[in-house]
XYZ file of C-alpha atoms in Angstrom:
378
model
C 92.220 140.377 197.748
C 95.225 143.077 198.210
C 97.803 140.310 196.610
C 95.976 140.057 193.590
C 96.486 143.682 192.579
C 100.537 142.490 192.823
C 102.577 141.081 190.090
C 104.320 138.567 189.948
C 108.417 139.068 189.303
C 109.283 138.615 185.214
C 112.409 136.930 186.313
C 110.721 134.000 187.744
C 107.644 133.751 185.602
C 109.974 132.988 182.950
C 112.330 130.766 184.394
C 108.672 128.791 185.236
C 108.217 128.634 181.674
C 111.557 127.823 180.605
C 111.400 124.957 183.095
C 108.331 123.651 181.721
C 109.937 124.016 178.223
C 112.865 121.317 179.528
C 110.614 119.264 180.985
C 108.774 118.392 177.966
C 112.328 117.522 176.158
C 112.538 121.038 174.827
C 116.104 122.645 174.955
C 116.250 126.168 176.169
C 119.124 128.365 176.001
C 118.931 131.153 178.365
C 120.179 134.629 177.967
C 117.561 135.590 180.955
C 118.526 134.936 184.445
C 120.275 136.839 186.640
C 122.651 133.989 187.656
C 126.841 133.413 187.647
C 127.422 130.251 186.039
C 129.630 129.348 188.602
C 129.319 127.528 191.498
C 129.891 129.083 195.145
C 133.611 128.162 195.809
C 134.128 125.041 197.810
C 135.793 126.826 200.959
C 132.567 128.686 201.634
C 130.471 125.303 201.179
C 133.260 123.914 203.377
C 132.532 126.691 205.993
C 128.807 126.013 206.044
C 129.426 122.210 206.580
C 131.443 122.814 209.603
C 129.355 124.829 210.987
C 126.154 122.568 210.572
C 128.288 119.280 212.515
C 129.342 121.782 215.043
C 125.755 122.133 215.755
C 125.655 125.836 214.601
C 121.213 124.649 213.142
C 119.620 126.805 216.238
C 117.579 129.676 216.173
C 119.855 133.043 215.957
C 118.994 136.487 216.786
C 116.797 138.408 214.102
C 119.520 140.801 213.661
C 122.090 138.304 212.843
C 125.207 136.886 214.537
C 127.587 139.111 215.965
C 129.815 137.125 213.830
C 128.530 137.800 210.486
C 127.428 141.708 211.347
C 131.293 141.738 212.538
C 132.307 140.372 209.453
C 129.771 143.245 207.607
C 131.259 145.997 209.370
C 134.644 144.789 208.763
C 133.698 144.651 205.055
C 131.714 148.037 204.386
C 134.204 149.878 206.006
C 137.300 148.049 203.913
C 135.677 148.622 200.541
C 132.690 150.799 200.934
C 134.044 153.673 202.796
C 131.137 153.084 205.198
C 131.396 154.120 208.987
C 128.883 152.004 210.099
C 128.791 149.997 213.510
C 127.142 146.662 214.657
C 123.861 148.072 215.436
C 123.445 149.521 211.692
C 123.422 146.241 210.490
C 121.538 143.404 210.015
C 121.587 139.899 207.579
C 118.646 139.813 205.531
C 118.213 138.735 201.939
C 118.275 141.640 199.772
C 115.302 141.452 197.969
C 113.449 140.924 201.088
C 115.572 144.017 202.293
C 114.437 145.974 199.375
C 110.666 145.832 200.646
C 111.814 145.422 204.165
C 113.412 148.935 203.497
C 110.446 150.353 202.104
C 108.087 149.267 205.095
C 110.450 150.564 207.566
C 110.714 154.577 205.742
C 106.501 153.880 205.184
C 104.616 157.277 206.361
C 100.500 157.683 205.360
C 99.984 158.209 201.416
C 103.688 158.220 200.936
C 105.610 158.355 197.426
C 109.118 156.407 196.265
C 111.030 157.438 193.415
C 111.945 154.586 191.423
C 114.372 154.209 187.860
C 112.711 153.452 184.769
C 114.263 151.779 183.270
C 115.168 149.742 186.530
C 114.861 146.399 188.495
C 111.280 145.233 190.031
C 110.875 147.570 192.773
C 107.571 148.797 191.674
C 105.831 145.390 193.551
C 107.658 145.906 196.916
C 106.911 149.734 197.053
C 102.902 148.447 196.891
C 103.094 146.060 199.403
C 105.025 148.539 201.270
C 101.864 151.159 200.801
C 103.687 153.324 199.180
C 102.853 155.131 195.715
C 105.689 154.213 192.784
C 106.542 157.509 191.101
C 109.405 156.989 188.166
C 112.056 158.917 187.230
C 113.518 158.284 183.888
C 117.128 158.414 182.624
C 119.760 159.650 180.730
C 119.621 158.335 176.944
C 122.857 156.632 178.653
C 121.217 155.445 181.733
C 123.205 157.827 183.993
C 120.804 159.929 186.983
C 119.038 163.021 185.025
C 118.979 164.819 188.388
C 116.606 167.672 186.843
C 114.472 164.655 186.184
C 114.511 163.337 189.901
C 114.301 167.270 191.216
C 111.008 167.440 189.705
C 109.111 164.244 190.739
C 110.086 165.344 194.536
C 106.694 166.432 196.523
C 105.947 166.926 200.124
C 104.263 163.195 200.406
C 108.543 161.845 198.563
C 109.869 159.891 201.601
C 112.863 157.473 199.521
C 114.342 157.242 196.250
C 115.710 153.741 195.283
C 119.023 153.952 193.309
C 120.628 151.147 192.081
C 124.600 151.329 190.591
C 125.938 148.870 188.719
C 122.547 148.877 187.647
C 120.434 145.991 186.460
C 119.397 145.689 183.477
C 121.455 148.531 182.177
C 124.653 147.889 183.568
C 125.181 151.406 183.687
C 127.809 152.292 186.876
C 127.117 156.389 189.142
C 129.897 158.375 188.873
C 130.682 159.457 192.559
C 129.769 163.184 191.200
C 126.314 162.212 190.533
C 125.713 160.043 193.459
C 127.449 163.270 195.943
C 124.670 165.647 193.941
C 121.989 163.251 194.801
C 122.872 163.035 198.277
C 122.485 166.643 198.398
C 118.942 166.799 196.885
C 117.915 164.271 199.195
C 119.957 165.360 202.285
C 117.793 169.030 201.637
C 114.888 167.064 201.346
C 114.547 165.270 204.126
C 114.569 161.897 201.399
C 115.706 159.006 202.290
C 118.525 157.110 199.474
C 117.637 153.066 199.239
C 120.713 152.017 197.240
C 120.839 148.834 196.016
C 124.711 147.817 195.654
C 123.765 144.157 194.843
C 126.242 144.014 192.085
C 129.206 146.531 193.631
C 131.832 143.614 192.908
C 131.180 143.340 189.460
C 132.279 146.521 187.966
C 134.946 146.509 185.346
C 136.436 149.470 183.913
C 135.926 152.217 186.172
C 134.982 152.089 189.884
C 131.434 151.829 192.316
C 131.038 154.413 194.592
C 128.955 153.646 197.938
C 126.777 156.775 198.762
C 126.345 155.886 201.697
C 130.370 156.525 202.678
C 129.167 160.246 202.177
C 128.152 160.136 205.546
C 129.933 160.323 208.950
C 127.436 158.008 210.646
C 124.339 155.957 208.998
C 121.431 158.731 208.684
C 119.672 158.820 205.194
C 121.495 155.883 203.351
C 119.813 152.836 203.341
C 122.469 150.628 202.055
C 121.553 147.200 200.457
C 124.144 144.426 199.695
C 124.010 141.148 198.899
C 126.688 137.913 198.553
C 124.381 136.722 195.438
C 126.559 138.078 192.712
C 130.131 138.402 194.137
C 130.617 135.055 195.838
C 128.114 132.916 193.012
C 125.549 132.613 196.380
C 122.122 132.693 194.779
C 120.599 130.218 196.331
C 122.014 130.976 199.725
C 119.783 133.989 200.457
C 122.525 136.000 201.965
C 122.261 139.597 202.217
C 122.523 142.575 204.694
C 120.936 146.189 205.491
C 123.240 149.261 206.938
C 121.150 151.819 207.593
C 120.446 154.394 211.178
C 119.787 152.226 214.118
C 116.235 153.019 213.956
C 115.731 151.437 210.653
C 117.465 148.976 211.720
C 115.316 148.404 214.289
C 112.141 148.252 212.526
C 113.484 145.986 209.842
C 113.981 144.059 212.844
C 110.405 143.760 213.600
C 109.353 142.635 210.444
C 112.031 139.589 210.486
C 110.905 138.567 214.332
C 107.240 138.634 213.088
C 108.157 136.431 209.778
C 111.408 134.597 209.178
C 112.358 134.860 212.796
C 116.116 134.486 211.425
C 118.117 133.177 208.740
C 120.066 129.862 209.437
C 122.974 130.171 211.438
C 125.187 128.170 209.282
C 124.379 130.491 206.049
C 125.329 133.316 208.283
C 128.760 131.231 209.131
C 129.533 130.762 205.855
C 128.507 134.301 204.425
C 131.156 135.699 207.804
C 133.961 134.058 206.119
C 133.035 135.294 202.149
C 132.993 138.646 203.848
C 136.218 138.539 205.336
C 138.492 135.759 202.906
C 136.346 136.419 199.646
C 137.960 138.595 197.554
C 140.271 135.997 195.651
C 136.701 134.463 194.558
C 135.785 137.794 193.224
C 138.633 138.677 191.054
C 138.292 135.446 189.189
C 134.549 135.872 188.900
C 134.977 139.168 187.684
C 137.803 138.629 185.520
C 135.722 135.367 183.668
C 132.569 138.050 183.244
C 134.713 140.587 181.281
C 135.638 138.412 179.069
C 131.895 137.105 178.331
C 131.188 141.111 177.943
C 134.008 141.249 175.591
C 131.904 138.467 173.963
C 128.356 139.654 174.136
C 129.264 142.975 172.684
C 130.948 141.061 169.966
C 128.412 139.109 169.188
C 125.489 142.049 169.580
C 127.667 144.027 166.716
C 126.528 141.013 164.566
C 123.509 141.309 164.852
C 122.379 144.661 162.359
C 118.719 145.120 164.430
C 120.769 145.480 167.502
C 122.449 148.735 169.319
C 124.115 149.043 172.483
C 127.012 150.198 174.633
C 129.437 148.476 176.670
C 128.469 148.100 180.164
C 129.961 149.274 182.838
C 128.942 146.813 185.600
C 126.961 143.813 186.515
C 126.239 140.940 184.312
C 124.049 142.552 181.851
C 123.570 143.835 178.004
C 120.303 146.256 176.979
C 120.338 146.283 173.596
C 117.952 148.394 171.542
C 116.674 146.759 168.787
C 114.963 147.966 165.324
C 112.278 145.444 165.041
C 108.770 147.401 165.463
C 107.503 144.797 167.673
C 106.370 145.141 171.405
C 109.507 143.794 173.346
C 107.205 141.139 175.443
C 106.062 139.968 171.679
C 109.859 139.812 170.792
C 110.955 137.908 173.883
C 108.471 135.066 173.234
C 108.853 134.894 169.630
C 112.927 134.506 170.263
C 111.689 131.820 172.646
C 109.595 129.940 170.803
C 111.317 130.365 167.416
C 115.063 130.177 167.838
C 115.081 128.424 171.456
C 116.592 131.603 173.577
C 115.150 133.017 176.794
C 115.675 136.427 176.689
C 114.105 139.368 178.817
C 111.845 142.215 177.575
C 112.939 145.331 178.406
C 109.266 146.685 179.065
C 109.726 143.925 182.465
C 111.814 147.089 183.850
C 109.559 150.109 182.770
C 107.873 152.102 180.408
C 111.641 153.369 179.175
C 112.373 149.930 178.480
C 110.308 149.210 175.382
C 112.151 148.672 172.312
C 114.967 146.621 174.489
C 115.980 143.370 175.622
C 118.200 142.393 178.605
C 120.869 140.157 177.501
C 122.628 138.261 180.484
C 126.661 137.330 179.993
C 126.730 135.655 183.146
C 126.043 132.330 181.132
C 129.381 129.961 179.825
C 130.759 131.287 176.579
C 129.618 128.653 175.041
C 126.184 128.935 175.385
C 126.719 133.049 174.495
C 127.936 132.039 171.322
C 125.269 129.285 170.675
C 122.392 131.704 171.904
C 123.630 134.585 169.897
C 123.793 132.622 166.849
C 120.469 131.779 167.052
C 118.960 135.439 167.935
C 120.982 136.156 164.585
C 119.356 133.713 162.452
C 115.985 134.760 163.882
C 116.815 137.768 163.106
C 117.489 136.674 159.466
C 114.488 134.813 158.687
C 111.705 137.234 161.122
């Protein structure tokens, strides 16, 4: 069957295995997931509680409220720059937007550009029906643009960019991210860029491509409430992008979800408009667990890496001539510490791990420790 040929996400796999670690009495620290540690501020609960004894549990449209794609185009053009207007937007969880994007540029035998190293994208461009073609970068994970110039063919329809960047961290400069848009803009490419972690960035500034244009045209713009208001499990995301894309993102929703719940979309309305006090303490708590991972990684002799730039995440080289799947589960099973291997996020991963900050301090310290004395006795 088509689904077999697809893999399964990393992410989840091992939080599956973690679980099943607790739930035989097993403690697991984890360095691994892709979560804040905090929980989504009570106002925005508040909002969503309202909003369900109002009555606000019916079916929406597919697009979204008008409240909440207000609320978006209130947002993206306040801190994104973006000109957009109601009908380039709709609510969608991002990862679902990511291959929701993909289906909706699709053309016969067509090819995506995708980083490596870089987030899971690879599965969504096959469901899609498109062909993954990878572009590596810089030795410090900034766009090699000679690199992407040369994997562009007649059959390239998107490129996926993704800044602050998971798992590097690494944040676009708005010079490379203008140069892309011309190579693509030439092209006739469209620009998925996934700006899931745009909040999180903390000594220099993200840069929207998409506010390059006057109106929507090849910017697909992804965003997501996941990181900056601690809204995992909420599912809360949205698309700007040309009305016609729009439009056939659309489509897919009627035919599947239908909508999202109108009460998530409530609550999400107000993040967008009163959320930014939540941010600045979120992001102000993650810089100092940076501060601490980086401390803690200089420890550690088999380790190298820089200081990210954004997100919630370290990629640390390490020494160790050992296959970084084979180093993940050996950390696991030996010192107790779910990490990620950096082969999960392409071929240019190998010989990394993704380190997540987003944990408390204390179990940074705790976690590190341990790495170290695996380190010590492997």
């Amino acid at each position: 069957m088509f689904l077999d040929k697809i893999e399964g996400s990393p992410t989840l796999e091992l939080v599956n295995l973690v679980l099943n670690k607790q739930a035989k009495g097993e403690r697991v620290l984890s360095l691994a997931i892709g979560e804040p540690s905090f929980n989504t501020p009570k106002e925005i609960v508040e909002e969503a509680y309202r909003a369900m004894l109002s009555g606000d549990v019916h079916y929406t449209s597919s697009y979204g409220t008008f409240e909440v794609r207000e609320a978006i185009v209130r947002k993206v053009k306040r801190k994104n720059g973006i000109n957009a207007e109601i009908k380039n937007t709709i609510f969608i969880t991002t990862k679902l937007a990511v291959y929701a994007a993909m289906m909706a540029v699709h053309q016969a035998h067509y090819e995506i550009l995708l980083p490596n190293p870089g987030y899971f994208y690879s599965e969504p461009a096959i469901l899609s029906g498109a062909t993954p073609v990878y572009y590596n970068l810089k030795e410090d994970f900034s766009l090699d643009l000679d690199e992407i110039k040369s994997k562009i063919t007649q059959r390239t329809k998107a490129i996926v960019v993704n800044s602050p960047s998971n798992p590097t961290g690494k944040v676009y400069t708005k010079r490379e991210l203008e140069q892309l848009y011309e190579i693509c803009s030439e092209n006739g490419i469209y620009i998925i860029s996934d700006e899931a972690y745009e909040d999180l960035v903390y000594d220099t500034q993200h840069f929207s491509i998409g506010s390059l244009e006057k109106e929507p045209m090849f910017v697909i713009s992804l965003f997501s409430l996941s990181k900056s208001y601690a809204m995992t499990g909420w599912r809360a995301g949205y698309i700007i992008a040309n009305e016609r894309i729009i439009n056939l993102v659309n489509k897919l929703l009627e035919n599947t979800l239908t909508c999202f719940p109108p009460f998530i979309q409530h609550a999400s309305a107000y993040a967008l408009d009163h959320g930014d006090k939540f941010i600045q303490i979120f992001r102000d708590e993650l810089r100092k667990r940076r501060k601490l991972m980086m401390e803690k990684i200089e420890e550690i002799r088999q380790f190298s890496a820089t200081m990210p730039d954004g997100a919630f995440y370290v990629f640390p080289r390490y020494k160790t001539r050992i296959k970084s799947f084979e180093l993940a589960h050996k950390i696991l099973e030996k010192a107790g510490v779910a990490t990620l291997p950096g082969s999960s996020f392409g071929s240019a991963g190998e010989g990394h791990l993704r380190l997540s900050y987003a944990s408390s301090e204390e179990t940074i310290i705790e976690a590190m420790d341990k790495i170290k004395k695996f380190f010590l006795e492997f």
